[in-house]
Tab-separated table of C-alpha atoms and ligand atoms in Angstrom:
chain	number	residue	atom	x	y	z
A	1	MET	CA	212.781	166.700	118.638
A	2	PHE	CA	212.315	165.118	121.962
A	3	LYS	CA	209.005	163.562	121.007
A	4	LEU	CA	210.878	161.909	117.882
A	5	THR	CA	213.437	160.472	119.839
A	6	ALA	CA	210.952	159.196	122.313
A	7	ILE	CA	208.999	157.392	119.438
A	8	PHE	CA	212.208	155.948	118.115
A	9	ALA	CA	213.093	154.612	121.636
A	10	ALA	CA	209.669	153.216	121.790
A	11	VAL	CA	209.586	151.538	118.344
A	12	LEU	CA	213.183	150.261	118.078
A	13	PRO	CA	212.915	147.557	121.007
A	14	LEU	CA	209.863	146.351	119.227
A	15	LEU	CA	211.776	145.828	116.090
A	16	HIS	CA	214.051	143.553	117.853
A	17	LEU	CA	211.173	141.476	119.180
A	18	VAL	CA	209.619	140.814	115.895
A	19	ALA	CA	209.958	137.109	115.169
A	20	GLY	CA	208.491	134.575	112.802
A	21	GLN	CA	208.073	134.450	109.149
A	22	SER	CA	205.466	135.982	106.843
A	23	GLU	CA	202.898	133.816	105.127
A	24	GLU	CA	202.701	133.269	101.525
A	25	TRP	CA	201.659	136.608	99.906
A	26	GLY	CA	202.254	138.237	103.145
A	27	GLN	CA	204.224	141.626	103.399
A	28	CYS	CA	207.878	140.908	104.277
A	29	GLY	CA	209.604	144.402	103.823
A	30	GLY	CA	209.277	147.949	102.580
A	31	ILE	CA	209.802	151.397	103.842
A	32	GLY	CA	207.870	151.586	107.194
A	33	TRP	CA	207.563	147.982	107.521
A	34	THR	CA	208.247	146.559	111.145
A	35	GLY	CA	206.970	143.000	110.686
A	36	ALA	CA	208.716	139.888	109.797
A	37	THR	CA	211.294	140.041	106.831
A	38	THR	CA	211.583	136.399	106.047
A	39	CYS	CA	209.113	134.149	104.340
A	40	VAL	CA	207.745	130.707	105.072
A	41	ALA	CA	209.352	127.715	103.119
A	42	GLY	CA	208.515	127.568	99.456
A	43	THR	CA	208.225	131.446	99.114
A	44	VAL	CA	210.537	134.110	98.387
A	45	CYS	CA	210.507	137.638	99.782
A	46	THR	CA	210.318	139.742	96.644
A	47	GLU	CA	210.609	143.610	96.451
A	48	LEU	CA	207.898	144.952	94.380
A	49	ASN	CA	208.486	148.489	95.113
A	50	SER	CA	210.386	150.403	97.900
A	51	TYR	CA	207.329	150.355	100.016
A	52	TYR	CA	206.337	146.709	99.606
A	53	SER	CA	208.040	143.455	99.579
A	54	GLN	CA	205.872	140.253	99.475
A	55	CYS	CA	206.389	136.447	100.084
A	56	LEU	CA	205.644	135.089	96.650
A	57	PRO	CA	205.566	131.443	95.837
A	58	GLY	CA	208.409	129.771	94.133
A	59	ALA	CA	211.838	131.337	93.118
A	60	ALA	CA	212.865	135.024	93.134
A	61	PRO	CA	211.604	136.650	89.988
A	62	SER	CA	214.199	137.311	87.190
A	63	SER	CA	213.686	140.997	85.803
A	64	VAL	CA	211.196	141.182	82.906
A	65	PRO	CA	213.132	141.812	79.618
A	66	SER	CA	212.088	145.061	78.322
A	67	VAL	CA	211.577	145.042	74.531
A	68	PRO	CA	210.939	148.011	72.808
A	69	THR	CA	207.624	148.254	71.105
A	70	THR	CA	208.908	150.406	68.361
A	71	THR	CA	209.787	148.607	64.935
A	72	ALA	CA	213.089	147.099	65.085
A	73	GLY	CA	215.550	149.041	63.080
A	74	ALA	CA	213.747	152.140	62.783
A	75	PRO	CA	216.135	155.092	63.058
A	76	PRO	CA	215.928	156.372	66.550
A	77	GLY	CA	214.003	159.498	67.208
A	78	THR	CA	212.094	159.315	63.819
A	79	SER	CA	208.990	158.027	65.280
A	80	SER	CA	207.091	159.652	68.291
A	81	THR	CA	204.380	157.096	68.406
A	82	THR	CA	205.016	153.460	69.288
A	83	THR	CA	202.906	150.999	67.478
A	84	ALA	CA	201.897	147.577	68.927
A	85	PRO	CA	203.051	144.689	66.568
A	86	THR	CA	199.819	143.122	65.220
A	87	GLY	CA	200.208	139.624	64.312
A	88	LEU	CA	201.227	137.105	67.066
A	89	SER	CA	204.273	136.103	64.853
A	90	SER	CA	205.735	139.682	65.825
A	91	ILE	CA	205.453	138.891	69.545
A	92	PRO	CA	208.937	137.256	70.908
A	93	ALA	CA	208.146	133.876	72.470
A	94	SER	CA	208.734	132.625	76.061
A	95	THR	CA	209.280	136.125	77.615
A	96	LEU	CA	206.910	138.645	79.234
A	97	TYR	CA	206.446	141.375	76.532
A	98	GLN	CA	204.685	144.675	76.774
A	99	ILE	CA	202.126	145.706	74.296
A	100	THR	CA	200.617	149.194	73.760
A	101	ASN	CA	197.836	150.539	71.440
A	102	PHE	CA	195.570	147.524	71.890
A	103	GLY	CA	192.525	149.590	71.786
A	104	THR	CA	190.235	151.725	74.044
A	105	ASN	CA	192.126	151.844	77.356
A	106	PRO	CA	190.677	155.065	79.276
A	107	THR	CA	192.587	154.503	82.488
A	108	ASN	CA	195.941	153.387	80.902
A	109	VAL	CA	196.107	149.738	82.180
A	110	GLY	CA	199.476	148.433	81.279
A	111	MET	CA	199.495	144.987	79.236
A	112	TYR	CA	201.931	142.395	79.026
A	113	VAL	CA	201.693	139.059	76.799
A	114	TYR	CA	203.194	135.645	77.293
A	115	LYS	CA	203.414	133.578	74.096
A	116	PRO	CA	204.876	130.241	74.411
A	117	ALA	CA	207.269	128.712	71.962
A	118	LYS	CA	204.561	126.574	70.415
A	119	VAL	CA	201.189	128.337	70.098
A	120	ALA	CA	198.180	126.198	69.517
A	121	SER	CA	196.270	126.957	66.392
A	122	ASN	CA	193.468	129.361	67.175
A	123	PRO	CA	194.922	129.581	70.633
A	124	PRO	CA	192.955	130.020	73.890
A	125	LEU	CA	193.638	133.115	75.887
A	126	ILE	CA	193.902	133.485	79.618
A	127	VAL	CA	193.903	136.748	81.327
A	128	ALA	CA	195.797	136.510	84.670
A	129	ILE	CA	195.114	139.421	87.073
A	130	HIS	CA	197.423	140.375	89.864
A	131	TYR	CA	196.331	141.441	93.541
A	132	CYS	CA	196.831	144.814	95.183
A	133	SER	CA	200.707	145.771	95.530
A	134	GLY	CA	201.243	143.277	92.713
A	135	THR	CA	202.265	143.716	89.240
A	136	ALA	CA	201.996	142.010	85.879
A	137	GLN	CA	205.603	140.888	86.481
A	138	ALA	CA	204.841	139.712	90.020
A	139	TYR	CA	201.975	137.507	89.003
A	140	TYR	CA	203.958	136.210	86.033
A	141	THR	CA	206.840	135.121	88.159
A	142	GLY	CA	204.500	134.113	91.229
A	143	SER	CA	202.286	131.822	89.108
A	144	THR	CA	202.537	129.024	86.564
A	145	PHE	CA	200.293	130.345	83.973
A	146	ALA	CA	203.223	131.157	81.710
A	147	GLN	CA	205.047	127.993	82.396
A	148	LEU	CA	201.947	125.904	81.655
A	149	ALA	CA	201.283	127.759	78.290
A	150	GLU	CA	204.547	125.997	77.052
A	151	THR	CA	202.725	122.680	77.627
A	152	TYR	CA	199.252	123.741	76.414
A	153	GLY	CA	199.839	126.261	73.894
A	154	TYR	CA	197.584	128.994	75.091
A	155	VAL	CA	198.490	132.755	75.268
A	156	VAL	CA	198.561	134.625	78.524
A	157	LEU	CA	197.944	138.389	79.084
A	158	PHE	CA	199.024	139.876	82.331
A	159	PRO	CA	197.392	143.226	82.947
A	160	ASN	CA	199.080	145.825	85.054
A	161	SER	CA	197.216	148.111	87.334
A	162	PRO	CA	197.635	151.798	86.605
A	163	ASN	CA	196.480	152.779	90.141
A	164	SER	CA	198.844	153.925	92.917
A	165	GLY	CA	198.544	150.984	95.329
A	166	THR	CA	197.975	148.729	92.293
A	167	CYS	CA	194.542	147.655	93.209
A	168	TRP	CA	192.151	147.437	90.383
A	169	ASP	CA	189.150	149.670	89.798
A	170	VAL	CA	186.326	147.311	90.807
A	171	SER	CA	184.272	150.109	92.490
A	172	SER	CA	183.401	152.815	89.848
A	173	THR	CA	180.155	152.757	87.760
A	174	ALA	CA	182.230	152.886	84.712
A	175	THR	CA	184.209	149.682	85.389
A	176	LEU	CA	180.993	147.930	86.293
A	177	THR	CA	179.336	148.753	83.142
A	178	HIS	CA	179.705	147.094	79.707
A	179	ASN	CA	181.890	149.279	77.525
A	180	GLY	CA	181.587	152.098	80.191
A	181	GLY	CA	185.244	152.763	80.864
A	182	GLY	CA	187.463	152.039	83.919
A	183	ASP	CA	190.118	149.423	84.171
A	184	SER	CA	187.833	146.701	82.944
A	185	LEU	CA	187.408	148.254	79.661
A	186	GLY	CA	191.286	148.227	79.100
A	187	ILE	CA	191.480	144.730	79.924
A	188	ALA	CA	188.456	143.798	77.812
A	189	SER	CA	190.147	145.815	74.782
A	190	ALA	CA	193.301	143.872	75.024
A	191	ALA	CA	191.311	140.581	74.934
A	192	ARG	CA	189.196	141.796	71.835
A	193	TYR	CA	192.412	142.877	70.333
A	194	ALA	CA	194.075	139.351	70.888
A	195	ILE	CA	190.908	137.912	69.171
A	196	SER	CA	191.145	140.298	66.115
A	197	ASN	CA	194.868	140.389	65.709
A	198	TRP	CA	196.390	137.057	67.109
A	199	GLY	CA	193.783	134.604	65.928
A	200	VAL	CA	192.738	133.788	69.612
A	201	ASP	CA	189.747	131.480	69.522
A	202	PRO	CA	186.806	133.727	70.825
A	203	SER	CA	185.188	130.850	72.331
A	204	ARG	CA	188.072	130.199	74.585
A	205	VAL	CA	188.911	133.405	76.334
A	206	PHE	CA	189.339	133.030	80.087
A	207	ALA	CA	190.134	135.231	83.034
A	208	ALA	CA	191.620	134.302	86.373
A	209	GLY	CA	193.018	136.400	89.317
A	210	THR	CA	193.797	136.661	92.922
A	211	SER	CA	192.346	139.110	95.466
A	212	SER	CA	191.741	142.342	93.696
A	213	GLY	CA	192.430	140.536	90.492
A	214	ALA	CA	189.787	138.069	91.583
A	215	MET	CA	187.350	140.881	92.130
A	216	MET	CA	188.335	142.062	88.570
A	217	THR	CA	187.591	138.754	87.325
A	218	SER	CA	184.059	138.910	88.681
A	219	VAL	CA	183.790	142.455	87.152
A	220	LEU	CA	184.736	140.990	83.768
A	221	ALA	CA	182.332	138.143	84.077
A	222	GLY	CA	179.453	140.663	84.716
A	223	ALA	CA	180.381	143.419	82.431
A	224	TYR	CA	181.960	141.396	79.531
A	225	PRO	CA	180.157	138.095	79.363
A	226	ASP	CA	180.428	138.533	75.616
A	227	VAL	CA	184.193	138.410	75.792
A	228	PHE	CA	184.942	135.860	78.674
A	229	GLN	CA	183.799	132.205	78.629
A	230	ALA	CA	184.961	131.327	82.120
A	231	GLY	CA	186.399	133.021	85.279
A	232	VAL	CA	188.322	131.656	88.189
A	233	VAL	CA	187.923	133.933	91.301
A	234	ASP	CA	190.730	133.151	93.928
A	235	SER	CA	189.612	134.955	97.107
A	236	GLY	CA	187.432	137.613	95.688
A	237	VAL	CA	183.997	138.984	96.034
A	238	ALA	CA	180.591	138.861	94.129
A	239	PHE	CA	180.264	141.119	91.116
A	240	GLY	CA	179.356	144.824	92.291
A	241	CYS	CA	180.057	144.155	95.998
A	242	PHE	CA	182.878	146.848	95.957
A	243	ALA	CA	180.766	149.469	94.083
A	244	LEU	CA	181.310	153.025	95.208
A	245	PRO	CA	179.570	155.144	92.666
A	246	GLY	CA	181.328	158.687	92.539
A	247	GLN	CA	184.543	157.613	94.367
A	248	PRO	CA	187.863	156.895	92.775
A	249	GLY	CA	187.745	153.452	91.004
A	250	ASP	CA	190.194	151.825	93.110
A	251	SER	CA	188.683	152.814	96.444
A	252	TRP	CA	188.380	150.114	99.158
A	253	ASN	CA	184.819	149.266	100.077
A	254	SER	CA	185.248	148.051	103.836
A	255	GLU	CA	181.501	147.106	103.997
A	256	CYS	CA	181.944	144.495	101.310
A	257	SER	CA	185.487	143.529	102.371
A	258	THR	CA	184.214	142.628	105.914
A	259	GLY	CA	181.287	140.736	104.611
A	260	GLU	CA	178.640	143.014	105.631
A	261	GLU	CA	177.238	143.552	102.278
A	262	ILE	CA	174.457	140.782	102.479
A	263	LEU	CA	171.963	140.697	99.714
A	264	THR	CA	169.682	138.159	98.190
A	265	GLY	CA	170.492	136.043	95.199
A	266	GLN	CA	168.132	138.254	93.085
A	267	GLU	CA	169.645	141.575	94.238
A	268	TRP	CA	173.053	140.201	93.483
A	269	ALA	CA	171.918	138.949	90.041
A	270	GLN	CA	170.353	142.307	89.296
A	271	LYS	CA	173.747	143.899	89.649
A	272	VAL	CA	175.179	141.481	87.058
A	273	TYR	CA	172.121	142.206	84.627
A	274	ALA	CA	172.306	145.920	85.116
A	275	ALA	CA	176.117	145.742	84.003
A	276	TYR	CA	174.988	144.773	80.389
A	277	PRO	CA	171.183	145.038	80.104
A	278	GLY	CA	171.221	143.934	76.462
A	279	PHE	CA	173.161	140.822	76.869
A	280	THR	CA	171.223	137.600	76.125
A	281	GLY	CA	173.923	135.047	75.796
A	282	GLU	CA	175.212	132.718	78.579
A	283	TYR	CA	177.319	134.128	81.446
A	284	PRO	CA	180.931	132.729	81.940
A	285	LYS	CA	181.364	129.653	83.721
A	286	MET	CA	182.650	130.576	87.210
A	287	GLN	CA	184.709	128.811	89.713
A	288	VAL	CA	185.426	130.684	93.071
A	289	TRP	CA	187.772	129.810	95.990
A	290	HIS	CA	187.754	131.324	99.394
A	291	GLY	CA	189.517	130.730	102.631
A	292	THR	CA	187.555	130.425	105.916
A	293	ILE	CA	189.875	132.597	107.906
A	294	ASP	CA	190.279	135.277	105.206
A	295	THR	CA	190.472	138.686	107.239
A	296	THR	CA	191.067	140.855	104.126
A	297	LEU	CA	187.933	139.786	102.233
A	298	TYR	CA	185.923	138.045	104.779
A	299	PRO	CA	184.438	134.536	103.881
A	300	GLN	CA	180.969	135.852	103.999
A	301	ASN	CA	181.826	136.962	100.453
A	302	PHE	CA	182.078	133.267	99.389
A	303	TRP	CA	178.466	132.916	100.294
A	304	GLU	CA	177.458	136.108	98.656
A	305	GLU	CA	179.113	134.848	95.542
A	306	ILE	CA	177.196	131.557	95.728
A	307	LYS	CA	173.984	133.456	95.830
A	308	GLN	CA	174.935	135.692	92.985
A	309	TRP	CA	175.946	133.119	90.454
A	310	THR	CA	173.483	130.454	91.260
A	311	THR	CA	170.704	132.971	90.741
A	312	VAL	CA	172.350	134.066	87.448
A	313	PHE	CA	172.476	130.369	86.474
A	314	ASP	CA	169.262	129.504	87.937
A	315	TYR	CA	170.903	126.682	89.846
A	316	PRO	CA	169.770	125.426	93.316
A	317	SER	CA	171.174	127.531	96.168
A	318	THR	CA	172.652	124.450	97.823
A	319	PRO	CA	175.268	122.257	96.212
A	320	ILE	CA	174.306	119.057	94.269
A	321	SER	CA	177.622	117.739	95.349
A	322	ASN	CA	180.257	118.788	98.046
A	323	VAL	CA	183.172	116.699	98.164
A	324	SER	CA	186.948	116.776	99.062
A	325	GLU	CA	189.367	116.390	96.177
A	326	SER	CA	192.345	114.095	96.393
A	327	TYR	CA	194.666	116.611	94.725
A	328	LEU	CA	193.599	119.351	97.237
A	329	PRO	CA	194.840	119.822	100.884
A	330	GLN	CA	192.724	118.461	103.645
A	331	GLY	CA	189.782	120.906	104.503
A	332	TYR	CA	189.099	121.947	101.115
A	333	SER	CA	185.531	121.181	99.872
A	334	ASN	CA	184.422	121.494	96.209
A	335	SER	CA	180.749	122.315	95.872
A	336	THR	CA	179.097	121.903	92.451
A	337	PHE	CA	175.970	123.684	91.831
A	338	GLY	CA	175.571	122.966	88.130
A	339	PRO	CA	177.760	122.621	85.128
A	340	ARG	CA	178.707	126.256	85.128
A	341	PHE	CA	179.256	127.075	88.753
A	342	GLN	CA	181.625	125.539	91.465
A	343	ALA	CA	182.691	126.978	94.832
A	344	ILE	CA	185.684	125.704	96.715
A	345	LEU	CA	185.919	126.556	100.463
A	346	ALA	CA	189.272	126.047	102.186
A	347	GLN	CA	189.106	125.458	106.039
A	348	ASN	CA	191.687	127.355	107.980
A	349	VAL	CA	193.132	129.312	104.821
A	350	GLY	CA	193.464	132.957	104.988
A	351	HIS	CA	193.876	135.512	102.398
A	352	THR	CA	194.483	134.081	99.815
A	353	VAL	CA	193.988	130.575	98.737
A	354	PRO	CA	197.184	129.334	96.975
A	355	LEU	CA	196.880	128.998	93.203
A	356	PHE	CA	195.790	125.627	91.570
A	357	GLU	CA	196.515	126.535	88.093
A	358	GLN	CA	196.451	123.034	86.635
A	359	GLN	CA	192.801	122.803	87.994
A	360	TYR	CA	191.797	126.055	86.402
A	361	LEU	CA	193.026	124.734	83.116
A	362	GLN	CA	190.789	121.797	83.430
A	363	PHE	CA	187.935	124.020	84.407
A	364	PHE	CA	188.737	126.098	81.234
A	365	GLY	CA	188.816	122.831	79.158
A	366	LEU	CA	192.437	123.310	78.273
A	367	ALA	CA	193.996	120.354	80.265
B	1	LIG	C1	180.745	121.663	101.893
B	1	LIG	O1	181.059	120.955	102.971
B	1	LIG	C2	181.970	121.387	103.861
B	1	LIG	C3	182.566	120.386	104.831
B	1	LIG	O2	181.336	119.768	105.435
B	1	LIG	C4	181.341	122.555	104.613
B	1	LIG	O3	182.229	123.183	105.333
B	1	LIG	C5	180.963	123.582	103.544
B	1	LIG	O4	180.221	124.667	104.078
B	1	LIG	C6	180.075	122.934	102.411
B	1	LIG	N1	180.055	123.837	101.352
B	1	LIG	C7	178.914	124.384	100.840
B	1	LIG	C8	178.964	125.304	99.757
B	1	LIG	O5	177.854	124.090	101.398
B	2	LIG	C1	184.421	119.983	91.525
B	2	LIG	O1	183.789	118.793	91.236
B	2	LIG	C2	183.195	118.758	89.881
B	2	LIG	C3	182.195	117.588	89.831
B	2	LIG	O2	182.807	116.543	90.238
B	2	LIG	C4	184.534	118.518	89.082
B	2	LIG	O3	183.973	118.525	87.619
B	2	LIG	C5	185.410	119.778	89.240
B	2	LIG	O4	186.600	119.499	88.553
B	2	LIG	C6	185.628	119.825	90.633
B	2	LIG	N1	186.393	121.045	90.978
B	2	LIG	C7	187.642	121.169	91.528
B	2	LIG	C8	188.124	122.501	91.689
B	2	LIG	O5	188.299	120.297	91.878
């Protein structure tokens, strides 16, 4: 009792000393949180769960309308199984809508779709993948992927992590293996489902993600190059860098995160090839973004990604052009290594690089 009181006495004055504001994507509240509870301008402190509130760009999210996946009008209690609607016409427009039964999903990845009011014929598909502590809903409200779908007519899938801290399984052998299981298979199944049932153009299926979602994007590019045609990796790591065989899939690999996993381009490329040995097609186009002062996934990971993808694409290891772009903040450099690989380094940017969705759409050939 005395000890507890002493601890409180020691902690409470600290709470009053805390000043300042949390950065974009930074924590701003939750049980046990003693840091800043206000967010920098342009971001809103958003409660994701009782343990974690985060400064998300833009406005505070509205709640996701929960639409039952059972057939409308069915007498209650008559059906114990819910069936996903098949055709795209049965998906309500301009809202985040949960689908189930979209194929093999061994880890129970949650899946939400956003269909714009006007869908392009044979629409492209973007799978937009959230960060640790994030959710499908948080990424939906914290990004403009859905909003831009209204202009460009593509369909968005927002997967939702089944893991307790909502990181993605980017570590298990299953997830790093083509059709091997893990979270990656659930996501790939939903993309395949969209191709089979919604008329999605199989040559325009893309993935983009932030942090853990960026790492998952690399995983999908390496393990499902037959499904995805391009990936945007915002503050992630090379394919296979988080591998921790035999440990729970969402385990954190601190050797990789701190940039101590340094391999040759050949070694990195072998990890990609080993994920899907029978694959003979072209690997997805990749665009990777990283901040130079990232202390969650250290910037060395940017250089490891460059080694990996330039080897896979058989490109020179140094850029053929490296320029600043007028639409990007000062200190960002865009290095092009070949038509299928670009790497953007952001000076003095931490974890994570802000989203530039309009640019991703250009990279995907959609805008
Ligand atoms: C591109 O140029 C910038 C600015 O000189 C430099 O910091 C960065 O390392 C270069 N990028 C690559 C991939 O070489
Ligand atoms: C990087 O430069 C290439 C070549 O000019 C360009 O096609 C691409 O859009 C640029 N990428 C970004 C992110 O600005």
